Short mmCIF file of C-alpha atoms in Angstrom, two decimals:
data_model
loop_
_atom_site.label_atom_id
_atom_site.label_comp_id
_atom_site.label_asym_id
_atom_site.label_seq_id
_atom_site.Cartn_x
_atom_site.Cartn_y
_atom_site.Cartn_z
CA UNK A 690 136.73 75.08 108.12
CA UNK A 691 135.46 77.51 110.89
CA UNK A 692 134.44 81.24 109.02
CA UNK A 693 137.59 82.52 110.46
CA UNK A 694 140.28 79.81 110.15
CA UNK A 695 143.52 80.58 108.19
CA UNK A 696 144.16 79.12 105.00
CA UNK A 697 147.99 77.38 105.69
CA UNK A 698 148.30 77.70 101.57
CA UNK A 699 147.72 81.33 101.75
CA UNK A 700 150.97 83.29 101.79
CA UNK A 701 149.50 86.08 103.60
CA UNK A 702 148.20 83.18 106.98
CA UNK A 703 149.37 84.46 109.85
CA UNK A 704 148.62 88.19 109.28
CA UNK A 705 145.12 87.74 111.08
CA UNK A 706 141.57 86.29 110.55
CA UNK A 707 139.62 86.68 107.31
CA UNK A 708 135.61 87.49 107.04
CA UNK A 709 133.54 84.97 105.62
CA UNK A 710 131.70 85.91 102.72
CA UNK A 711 128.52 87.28 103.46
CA UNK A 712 129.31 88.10 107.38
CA UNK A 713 128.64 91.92 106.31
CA UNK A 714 125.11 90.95 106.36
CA UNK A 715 124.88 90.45 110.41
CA UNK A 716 126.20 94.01 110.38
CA UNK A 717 124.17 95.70 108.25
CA UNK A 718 120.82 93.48 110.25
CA UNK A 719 122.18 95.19 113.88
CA UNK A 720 122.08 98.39 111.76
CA UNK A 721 118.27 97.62 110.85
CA UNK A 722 117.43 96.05 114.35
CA UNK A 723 118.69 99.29 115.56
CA UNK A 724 117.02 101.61 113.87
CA UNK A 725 113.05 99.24 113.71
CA UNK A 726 113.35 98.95 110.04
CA UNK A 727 113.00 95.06 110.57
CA UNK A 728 111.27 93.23 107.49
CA UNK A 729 109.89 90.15 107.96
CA UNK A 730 107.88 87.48 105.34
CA UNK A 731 104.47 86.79 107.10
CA UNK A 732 102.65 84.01 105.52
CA UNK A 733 99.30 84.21 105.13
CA UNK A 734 96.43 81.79 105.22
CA UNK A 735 93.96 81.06 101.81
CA UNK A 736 91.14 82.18 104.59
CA UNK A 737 91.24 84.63 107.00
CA UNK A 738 88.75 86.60 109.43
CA UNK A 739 91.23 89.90 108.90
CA UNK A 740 89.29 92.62 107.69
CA UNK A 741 91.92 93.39 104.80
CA UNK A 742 92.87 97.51 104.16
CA UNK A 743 96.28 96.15 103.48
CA UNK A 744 96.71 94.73 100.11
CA UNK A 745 96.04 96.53 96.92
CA UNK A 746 92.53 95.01 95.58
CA UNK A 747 90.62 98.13 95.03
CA UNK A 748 88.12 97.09 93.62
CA UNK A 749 87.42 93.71 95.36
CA UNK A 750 88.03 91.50 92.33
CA UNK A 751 91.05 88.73 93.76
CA UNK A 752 87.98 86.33 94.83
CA UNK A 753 85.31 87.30 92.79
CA UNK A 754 83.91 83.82 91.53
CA UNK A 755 83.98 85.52 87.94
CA UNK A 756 87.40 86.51 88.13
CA UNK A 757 88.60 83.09 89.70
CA UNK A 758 86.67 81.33 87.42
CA UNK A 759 88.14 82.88 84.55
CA UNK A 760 91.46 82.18 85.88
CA UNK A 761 91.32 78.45 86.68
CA UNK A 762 90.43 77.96 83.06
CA UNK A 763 92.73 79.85 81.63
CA UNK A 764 95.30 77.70 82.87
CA UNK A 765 93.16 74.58 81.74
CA UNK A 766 93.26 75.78 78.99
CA UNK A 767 96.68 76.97 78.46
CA UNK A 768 98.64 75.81 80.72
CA UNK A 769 100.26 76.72 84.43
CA UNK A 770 102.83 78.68 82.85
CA UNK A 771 103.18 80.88 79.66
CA UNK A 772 106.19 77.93 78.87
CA UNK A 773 108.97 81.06 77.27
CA UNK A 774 109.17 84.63 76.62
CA UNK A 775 106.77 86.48 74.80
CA UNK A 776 108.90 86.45 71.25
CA UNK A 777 109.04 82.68 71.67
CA UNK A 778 106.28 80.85 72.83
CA UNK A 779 105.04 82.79 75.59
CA UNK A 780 102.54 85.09 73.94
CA UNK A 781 99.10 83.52 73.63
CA UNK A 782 95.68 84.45 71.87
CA UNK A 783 94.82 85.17 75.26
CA UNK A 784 97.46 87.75 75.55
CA UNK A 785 96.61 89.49 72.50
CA UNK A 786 92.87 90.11 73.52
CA UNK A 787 93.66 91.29 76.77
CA UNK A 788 96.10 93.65 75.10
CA UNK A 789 93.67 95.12 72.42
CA UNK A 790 90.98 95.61 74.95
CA UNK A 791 93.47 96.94 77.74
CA UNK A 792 94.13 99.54 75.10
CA UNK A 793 90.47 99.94 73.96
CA UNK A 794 89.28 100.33 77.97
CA UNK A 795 92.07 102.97 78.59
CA UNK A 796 92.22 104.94 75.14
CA UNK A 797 95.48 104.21 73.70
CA UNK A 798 96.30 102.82 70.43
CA UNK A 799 98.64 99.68 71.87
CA UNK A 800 99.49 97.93 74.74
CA UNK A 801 102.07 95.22 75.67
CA UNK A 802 101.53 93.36 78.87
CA UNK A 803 104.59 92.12 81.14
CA UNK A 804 104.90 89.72 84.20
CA UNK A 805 105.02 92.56 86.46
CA UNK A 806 104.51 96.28 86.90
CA UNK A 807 108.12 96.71 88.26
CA UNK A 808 108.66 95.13 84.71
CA UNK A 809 106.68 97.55 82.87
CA UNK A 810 108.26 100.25 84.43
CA UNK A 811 111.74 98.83 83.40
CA UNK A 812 110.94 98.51 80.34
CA UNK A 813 109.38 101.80 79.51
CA UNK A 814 112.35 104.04 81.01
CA UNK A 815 115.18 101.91 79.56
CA UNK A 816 113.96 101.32 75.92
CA UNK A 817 112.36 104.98 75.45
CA UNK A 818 115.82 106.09 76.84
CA UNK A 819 119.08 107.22 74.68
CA UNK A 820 122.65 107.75 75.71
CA UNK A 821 122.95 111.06 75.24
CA UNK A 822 118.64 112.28 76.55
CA UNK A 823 117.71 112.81 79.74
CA UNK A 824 115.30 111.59 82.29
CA UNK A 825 113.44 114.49 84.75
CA UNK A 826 111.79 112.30 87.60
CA UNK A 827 109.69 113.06 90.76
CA UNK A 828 111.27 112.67 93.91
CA UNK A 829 108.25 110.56 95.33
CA UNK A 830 108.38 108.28 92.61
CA UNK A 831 107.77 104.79 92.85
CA UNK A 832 110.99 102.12 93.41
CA UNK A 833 110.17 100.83 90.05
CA UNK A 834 111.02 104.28 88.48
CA UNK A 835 113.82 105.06 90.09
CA UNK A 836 115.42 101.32 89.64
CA UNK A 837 114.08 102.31 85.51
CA UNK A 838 116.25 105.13 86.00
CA UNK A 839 119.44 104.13 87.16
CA UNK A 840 119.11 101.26 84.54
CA UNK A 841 118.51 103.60 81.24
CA UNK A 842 121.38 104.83 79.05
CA UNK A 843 120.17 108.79 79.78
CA UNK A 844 120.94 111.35 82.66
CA UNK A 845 118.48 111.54 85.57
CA UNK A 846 117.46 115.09 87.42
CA UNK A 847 115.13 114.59 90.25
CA UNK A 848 112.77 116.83 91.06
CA UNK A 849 110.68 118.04 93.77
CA UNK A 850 107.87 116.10 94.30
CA UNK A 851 104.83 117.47 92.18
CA UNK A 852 106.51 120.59 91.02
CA UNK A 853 105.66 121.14 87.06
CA UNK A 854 108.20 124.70 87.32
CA UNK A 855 111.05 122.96 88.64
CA UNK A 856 109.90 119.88 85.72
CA UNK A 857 110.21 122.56 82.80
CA UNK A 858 113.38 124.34 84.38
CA UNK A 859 115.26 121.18 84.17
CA UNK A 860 114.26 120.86 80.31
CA UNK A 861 114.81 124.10 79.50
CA UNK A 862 118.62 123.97 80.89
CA UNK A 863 119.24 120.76 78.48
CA UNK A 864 117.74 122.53 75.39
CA UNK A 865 118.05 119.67 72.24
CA UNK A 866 118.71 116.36 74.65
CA UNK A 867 115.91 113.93 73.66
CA UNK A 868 114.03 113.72 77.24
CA UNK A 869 111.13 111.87 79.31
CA UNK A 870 109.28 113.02 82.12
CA UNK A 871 108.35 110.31 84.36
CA UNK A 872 105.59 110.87 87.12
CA UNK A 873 103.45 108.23 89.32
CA UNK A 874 100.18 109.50 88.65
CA UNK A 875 98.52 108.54 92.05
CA UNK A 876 101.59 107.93 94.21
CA UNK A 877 101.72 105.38 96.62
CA UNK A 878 102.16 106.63 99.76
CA UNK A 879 100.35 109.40 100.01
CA UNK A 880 97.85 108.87 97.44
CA UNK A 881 98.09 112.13 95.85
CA UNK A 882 97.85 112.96 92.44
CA UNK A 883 100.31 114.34 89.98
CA UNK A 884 99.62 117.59 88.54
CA UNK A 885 99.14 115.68 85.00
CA UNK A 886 97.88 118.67 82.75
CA UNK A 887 100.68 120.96 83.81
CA UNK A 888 103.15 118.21 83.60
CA UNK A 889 102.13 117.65 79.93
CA UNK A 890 102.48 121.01 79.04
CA UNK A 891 106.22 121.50 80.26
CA UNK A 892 106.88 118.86 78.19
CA UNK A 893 105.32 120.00 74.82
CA UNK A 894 107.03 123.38 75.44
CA UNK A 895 110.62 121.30 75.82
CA UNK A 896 109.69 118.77 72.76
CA UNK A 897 109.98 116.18 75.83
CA UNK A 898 108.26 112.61 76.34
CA UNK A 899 105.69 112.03 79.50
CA UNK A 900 105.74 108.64 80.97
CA UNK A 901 103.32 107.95 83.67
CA UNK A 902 102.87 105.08 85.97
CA UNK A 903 99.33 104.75 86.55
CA UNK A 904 99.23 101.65 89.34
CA UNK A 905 97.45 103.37 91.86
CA UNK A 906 94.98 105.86 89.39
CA UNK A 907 93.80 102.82 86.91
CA UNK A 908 90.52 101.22 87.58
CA UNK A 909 89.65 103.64 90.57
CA UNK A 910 89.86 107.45 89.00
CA UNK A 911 88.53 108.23 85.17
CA UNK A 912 85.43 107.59 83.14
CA UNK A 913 84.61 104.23 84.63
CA UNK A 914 87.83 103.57 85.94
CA UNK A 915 89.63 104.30 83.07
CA UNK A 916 92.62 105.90 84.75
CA UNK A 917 94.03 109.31 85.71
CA UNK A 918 95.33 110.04 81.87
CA UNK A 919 92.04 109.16 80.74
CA UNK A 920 90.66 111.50 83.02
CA UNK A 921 93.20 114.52 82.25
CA UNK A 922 92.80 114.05 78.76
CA UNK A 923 95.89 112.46 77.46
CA UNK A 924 94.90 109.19 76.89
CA UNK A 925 96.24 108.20 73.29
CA UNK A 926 98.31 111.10 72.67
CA UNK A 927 101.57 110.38 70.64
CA UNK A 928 103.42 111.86 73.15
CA UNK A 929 102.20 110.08 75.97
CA UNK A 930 103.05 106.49 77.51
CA UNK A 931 101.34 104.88 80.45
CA UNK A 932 102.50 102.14 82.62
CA UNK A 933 100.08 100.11 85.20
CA UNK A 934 99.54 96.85 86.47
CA UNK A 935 97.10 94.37 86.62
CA UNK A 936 97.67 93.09 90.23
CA UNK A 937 95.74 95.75 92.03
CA UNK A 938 92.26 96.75 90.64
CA UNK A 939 92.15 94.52 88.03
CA UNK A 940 93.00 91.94 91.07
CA UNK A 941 95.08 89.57 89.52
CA UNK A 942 98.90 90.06 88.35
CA UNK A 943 101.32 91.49 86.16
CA UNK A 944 102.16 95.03 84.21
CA UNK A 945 101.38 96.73 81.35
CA UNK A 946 103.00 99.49 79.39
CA UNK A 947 100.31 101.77 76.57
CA UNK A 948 100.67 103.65 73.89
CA UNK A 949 101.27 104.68 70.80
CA UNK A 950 101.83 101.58 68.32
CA UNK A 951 105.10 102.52 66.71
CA UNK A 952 106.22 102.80 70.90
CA UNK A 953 104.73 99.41 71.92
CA UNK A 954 106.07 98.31 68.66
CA UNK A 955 109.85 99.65 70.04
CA UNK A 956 109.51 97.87 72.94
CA UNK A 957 108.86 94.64 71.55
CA UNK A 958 112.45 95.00 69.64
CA UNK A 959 114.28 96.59 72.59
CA UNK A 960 112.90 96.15 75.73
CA UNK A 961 114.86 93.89 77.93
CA UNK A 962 112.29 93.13 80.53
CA UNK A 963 110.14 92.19 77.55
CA UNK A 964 112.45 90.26 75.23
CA UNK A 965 114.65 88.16 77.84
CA UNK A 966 111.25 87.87 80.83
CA UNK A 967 109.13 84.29 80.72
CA UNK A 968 105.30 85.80 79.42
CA UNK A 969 102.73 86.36 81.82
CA UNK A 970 101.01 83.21 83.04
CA UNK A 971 97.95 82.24 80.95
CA UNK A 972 95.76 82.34 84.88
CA UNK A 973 96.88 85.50 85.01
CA UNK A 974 95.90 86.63 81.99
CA UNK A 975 92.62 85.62 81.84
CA UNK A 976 91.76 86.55 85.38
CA UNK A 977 93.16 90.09 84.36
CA UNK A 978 91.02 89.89 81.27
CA UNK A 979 87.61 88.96 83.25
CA UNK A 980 88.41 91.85 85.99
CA UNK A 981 88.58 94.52 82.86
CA UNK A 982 85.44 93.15 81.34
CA UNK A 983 83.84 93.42 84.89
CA UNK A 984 84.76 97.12 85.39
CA UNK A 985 83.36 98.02 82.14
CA UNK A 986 79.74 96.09 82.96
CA UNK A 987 79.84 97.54 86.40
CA UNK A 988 80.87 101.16 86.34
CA UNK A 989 80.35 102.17 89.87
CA UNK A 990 82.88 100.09 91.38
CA UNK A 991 85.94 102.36 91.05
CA UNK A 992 84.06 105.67 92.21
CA UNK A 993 82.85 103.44 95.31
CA UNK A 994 86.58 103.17 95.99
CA UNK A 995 86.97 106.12 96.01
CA UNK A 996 83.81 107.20 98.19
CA UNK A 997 85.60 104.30 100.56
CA UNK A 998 88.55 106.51 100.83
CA UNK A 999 87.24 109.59 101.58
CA UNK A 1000 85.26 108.28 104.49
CA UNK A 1001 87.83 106.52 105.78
CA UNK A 1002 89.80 110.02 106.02
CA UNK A 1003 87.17 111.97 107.06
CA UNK A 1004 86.05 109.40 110.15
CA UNK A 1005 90.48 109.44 110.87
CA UNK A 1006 90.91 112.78 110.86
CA UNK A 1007 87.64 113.45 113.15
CA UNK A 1008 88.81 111.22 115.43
CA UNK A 1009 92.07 113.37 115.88
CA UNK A 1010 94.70 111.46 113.66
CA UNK A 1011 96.71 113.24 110.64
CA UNK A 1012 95.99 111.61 107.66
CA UNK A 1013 96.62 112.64 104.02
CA UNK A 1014 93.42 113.56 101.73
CA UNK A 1015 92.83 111.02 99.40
CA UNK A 1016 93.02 111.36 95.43
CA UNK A 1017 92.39 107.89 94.63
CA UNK A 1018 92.02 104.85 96.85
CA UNK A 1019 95.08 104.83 99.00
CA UNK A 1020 94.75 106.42 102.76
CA UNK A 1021 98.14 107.34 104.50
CA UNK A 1022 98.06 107.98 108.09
CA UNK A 1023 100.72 109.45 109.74
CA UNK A 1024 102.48 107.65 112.79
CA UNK A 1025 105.32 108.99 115.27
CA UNK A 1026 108.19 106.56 114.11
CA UNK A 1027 108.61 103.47 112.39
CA UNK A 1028 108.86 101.58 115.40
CA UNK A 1029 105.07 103.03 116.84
CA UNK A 1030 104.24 102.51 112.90
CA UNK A 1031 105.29 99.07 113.51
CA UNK A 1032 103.44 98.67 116.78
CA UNK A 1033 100.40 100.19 115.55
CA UNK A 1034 100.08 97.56 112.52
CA UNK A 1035 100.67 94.77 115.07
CA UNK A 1036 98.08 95.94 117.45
CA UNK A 1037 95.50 96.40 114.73
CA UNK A 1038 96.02 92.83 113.39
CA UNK A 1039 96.02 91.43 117.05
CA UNK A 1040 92.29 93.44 116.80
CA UNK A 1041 91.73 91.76 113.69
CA UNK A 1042 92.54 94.39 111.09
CA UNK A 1043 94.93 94.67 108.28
CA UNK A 1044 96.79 97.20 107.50
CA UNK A 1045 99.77 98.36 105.41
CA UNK A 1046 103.12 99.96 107.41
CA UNK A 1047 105.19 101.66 105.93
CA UNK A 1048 108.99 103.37 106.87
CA UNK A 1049 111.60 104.17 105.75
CA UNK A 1050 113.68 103.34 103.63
CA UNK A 1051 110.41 102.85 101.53
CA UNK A 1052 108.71 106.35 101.85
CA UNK A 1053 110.80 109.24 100.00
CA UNK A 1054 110.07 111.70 102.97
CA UNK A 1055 111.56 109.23 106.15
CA UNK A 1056 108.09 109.84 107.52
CA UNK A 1057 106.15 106.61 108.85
CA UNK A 1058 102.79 105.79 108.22
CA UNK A 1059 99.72 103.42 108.36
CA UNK A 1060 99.01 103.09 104.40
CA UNK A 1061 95.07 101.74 104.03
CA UNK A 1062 93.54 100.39 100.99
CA UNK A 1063 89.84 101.51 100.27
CA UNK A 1064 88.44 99.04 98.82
CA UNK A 1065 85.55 99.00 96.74
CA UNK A 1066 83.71 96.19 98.24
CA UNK A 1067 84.02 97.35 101.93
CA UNK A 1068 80.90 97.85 104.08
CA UNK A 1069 79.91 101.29 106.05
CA UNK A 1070 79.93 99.04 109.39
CA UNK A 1071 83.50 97.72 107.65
CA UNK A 1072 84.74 100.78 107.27
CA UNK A 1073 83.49 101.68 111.18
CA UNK A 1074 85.18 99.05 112.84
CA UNK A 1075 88.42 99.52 110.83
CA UNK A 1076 88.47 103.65 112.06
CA UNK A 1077 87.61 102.47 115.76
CA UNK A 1078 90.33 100.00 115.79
CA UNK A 1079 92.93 102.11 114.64
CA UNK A 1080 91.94 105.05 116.95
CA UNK A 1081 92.04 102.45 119.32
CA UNK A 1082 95.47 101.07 119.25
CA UNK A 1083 96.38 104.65 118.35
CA UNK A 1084 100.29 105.22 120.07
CA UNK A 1085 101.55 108.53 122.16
CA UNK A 1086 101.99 110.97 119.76
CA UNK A 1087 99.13 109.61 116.64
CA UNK A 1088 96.33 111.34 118.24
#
């Protein structure tokens, strides 16, 4: 039957054509064609000449032979996948290790590890959540948090982005609701940090819970990469959860949520992303494992990340383009519109050079960027040609 043929059955045929399911879609794609906000999947090869300041592999790790290696048997060993969730059959020896020592590396007491960071994240905000609390969260948060948010049982108040005052206003107006305060540590579009200390502090003063996501801070910021909490001086404080992942400097994939036991020990009883989610894959696992081990023999690799970034900015900003200064590894360069943002990626690939774009919806402030990873294992003639080629393909209105 054609999408809009009537139904002779129907007693209301004959008062016009009906829409197919689904024909909202072509809509709401004009809408998106309109305005340049155009995804599209783009396949990549196992080998490529790109120079890659795109992905998220701070440290270099995703094809490190020791890391690979670690991997492949892994799933020798214990299979392609972790065959169930974590309460059934999916939690391995393997698991357990790289939970102990994720916890060990970072300075927490616990750690549970999930199949994603987005899972983490869910899990974290939903489970640490009551009815009745309330949940105070940056505006530049991460999609992760904000999904976490409208999942959990509590009341969410966003707040400016990176503003402790307007943090311990909102507590002090809901005087007695149990609360969290969830932050990105390093966010990930700017790459700037989150005032941590002050953050903690509104809290304690407001009897309040701090939940940070520490994605973008872990492995590149802290006492041998040991993250931003590490760093500030919360690490392992009973009033203080972290969330990461393992799929950017630890180069290989899944989530993590640490802290104390009697909270990791929660979340194994409520947490839905935990309880009802198929366990990380053994590969995974182990290659996570092997990157942490890694970081801890060579120290230097997360501040050379972050030496990576800084250059990159200060060779970008020389040259005449805006770009935001670095905390951490991420580099954010600021484009006219998402269609020149969109352009500019294109041309730099065509050059042979990766890099992220993003636009909105997926930045907080509707302002389009280039987004560049500064990556550990990057040369200074690297680093050279990537500045040159996006000063290069630069569009009206960059420089």
């Amino acid at each position: 039957m054609p999408p809009y043929a009537e139904d002779p059955s129907d007693p209301a045929a004959g008062t016009g054509p009906r829409p197919a399911a689904f024909d909202w879609t072509e809509t709401a794609a004009r809408q998106r064609a309109a305005a340049g906000l155009v995804r599209t999947l783009r396949p990549r090869a196992a080998e490529s000449e790109l120079l890659d300041l795109a992905s998220n592999d701070y440290l270099g790790l995703t094809r490190r032979p020791e890391i690979t290696e670690a991997a492949a048997e892994a799933a020798l060993r214990w299979g392609a996948g972790a065959t169930g969730s974590r309460l059934v059959t999916g939690s391995t020896r393997l698991h357990a290790r790289l939970e102990r020592e994720l916890a060990d590396f970072c300075g927490f007491e616990a750690a549970l590890v999930f199949s994603s960071g987005y899972a983490a994240n869910l899990a974290a905000l939903t489970a640490l959540s009551v009815r009745d609390g309330l949940i105070v969260s940056d505006a530049d948060n991460h999609a992760s948090i904000v999904d976490g948010c409208r999942l959990a049982r509590a009341e969410t108040t966003v707040v400016p982005h990176a503003d402790p005052r307007a943090v311990a206003k909102t507590l002090a107006a809901h005087p007695g609701r149990p609360a969290l305060v969830v932050s990105d540590a390093v966010f990930s579009v700017d790459g700037d940090r989150a005032p941590l200390a002050a953050l903690a502090t509104a809290c304690r003063e407001h009897g309040a819970g701090l939940v940070v996501d520490d994605a973008h801070g872990f492995g590149v910021l802290g006492d041998g990469g040991r993250g931003t909490l590490h760093e500030a001086g919360l690490a392992g404080d009973p009033d203080v959860v972290a969330t990461l992942t393992l799929s950017k400097s630890l180069g290989s994939q899944g989530g993590a949520v640490l802290g104390p036991a009697r909270v990791i020990e929660h979340l194994v009883n409520a947490a839905r992303t935990f309880i009802f989610d198929t366990g990380l894959a053994p590969a995974a696992a182990g290659g996570a494992l092997a990157s942490l081990r890694l970081i801890g023999a060579e120290p230097a690799l997360p501040a050379r990340a972050g030496t990576v970034a800084l250059t990159l900015h200060r060779l970008l900003t020389a040259a005449g383009l805006t770009a935001a200064r670095p905390d951490a590894a991420v580099v954010s360069v600021r484009a006219p519109g998402p269609e020149e943002a969109l352009r500019w990626a294109a041309d730099c690939r065509e050059l042979g050079l990766g890099v992220g774009c993003f636009r909105p919806p997926s930045v907080p402030d509707g302002i389009s960027r280039l987004r560049l990873t500064a990556r550990a294992d990057l040369t200074d003639a690297e680093i050279e040609r990537a500045v040159a080629t996006i000063v290069r393909t630069a569009p009206p209105g960059a420089l």
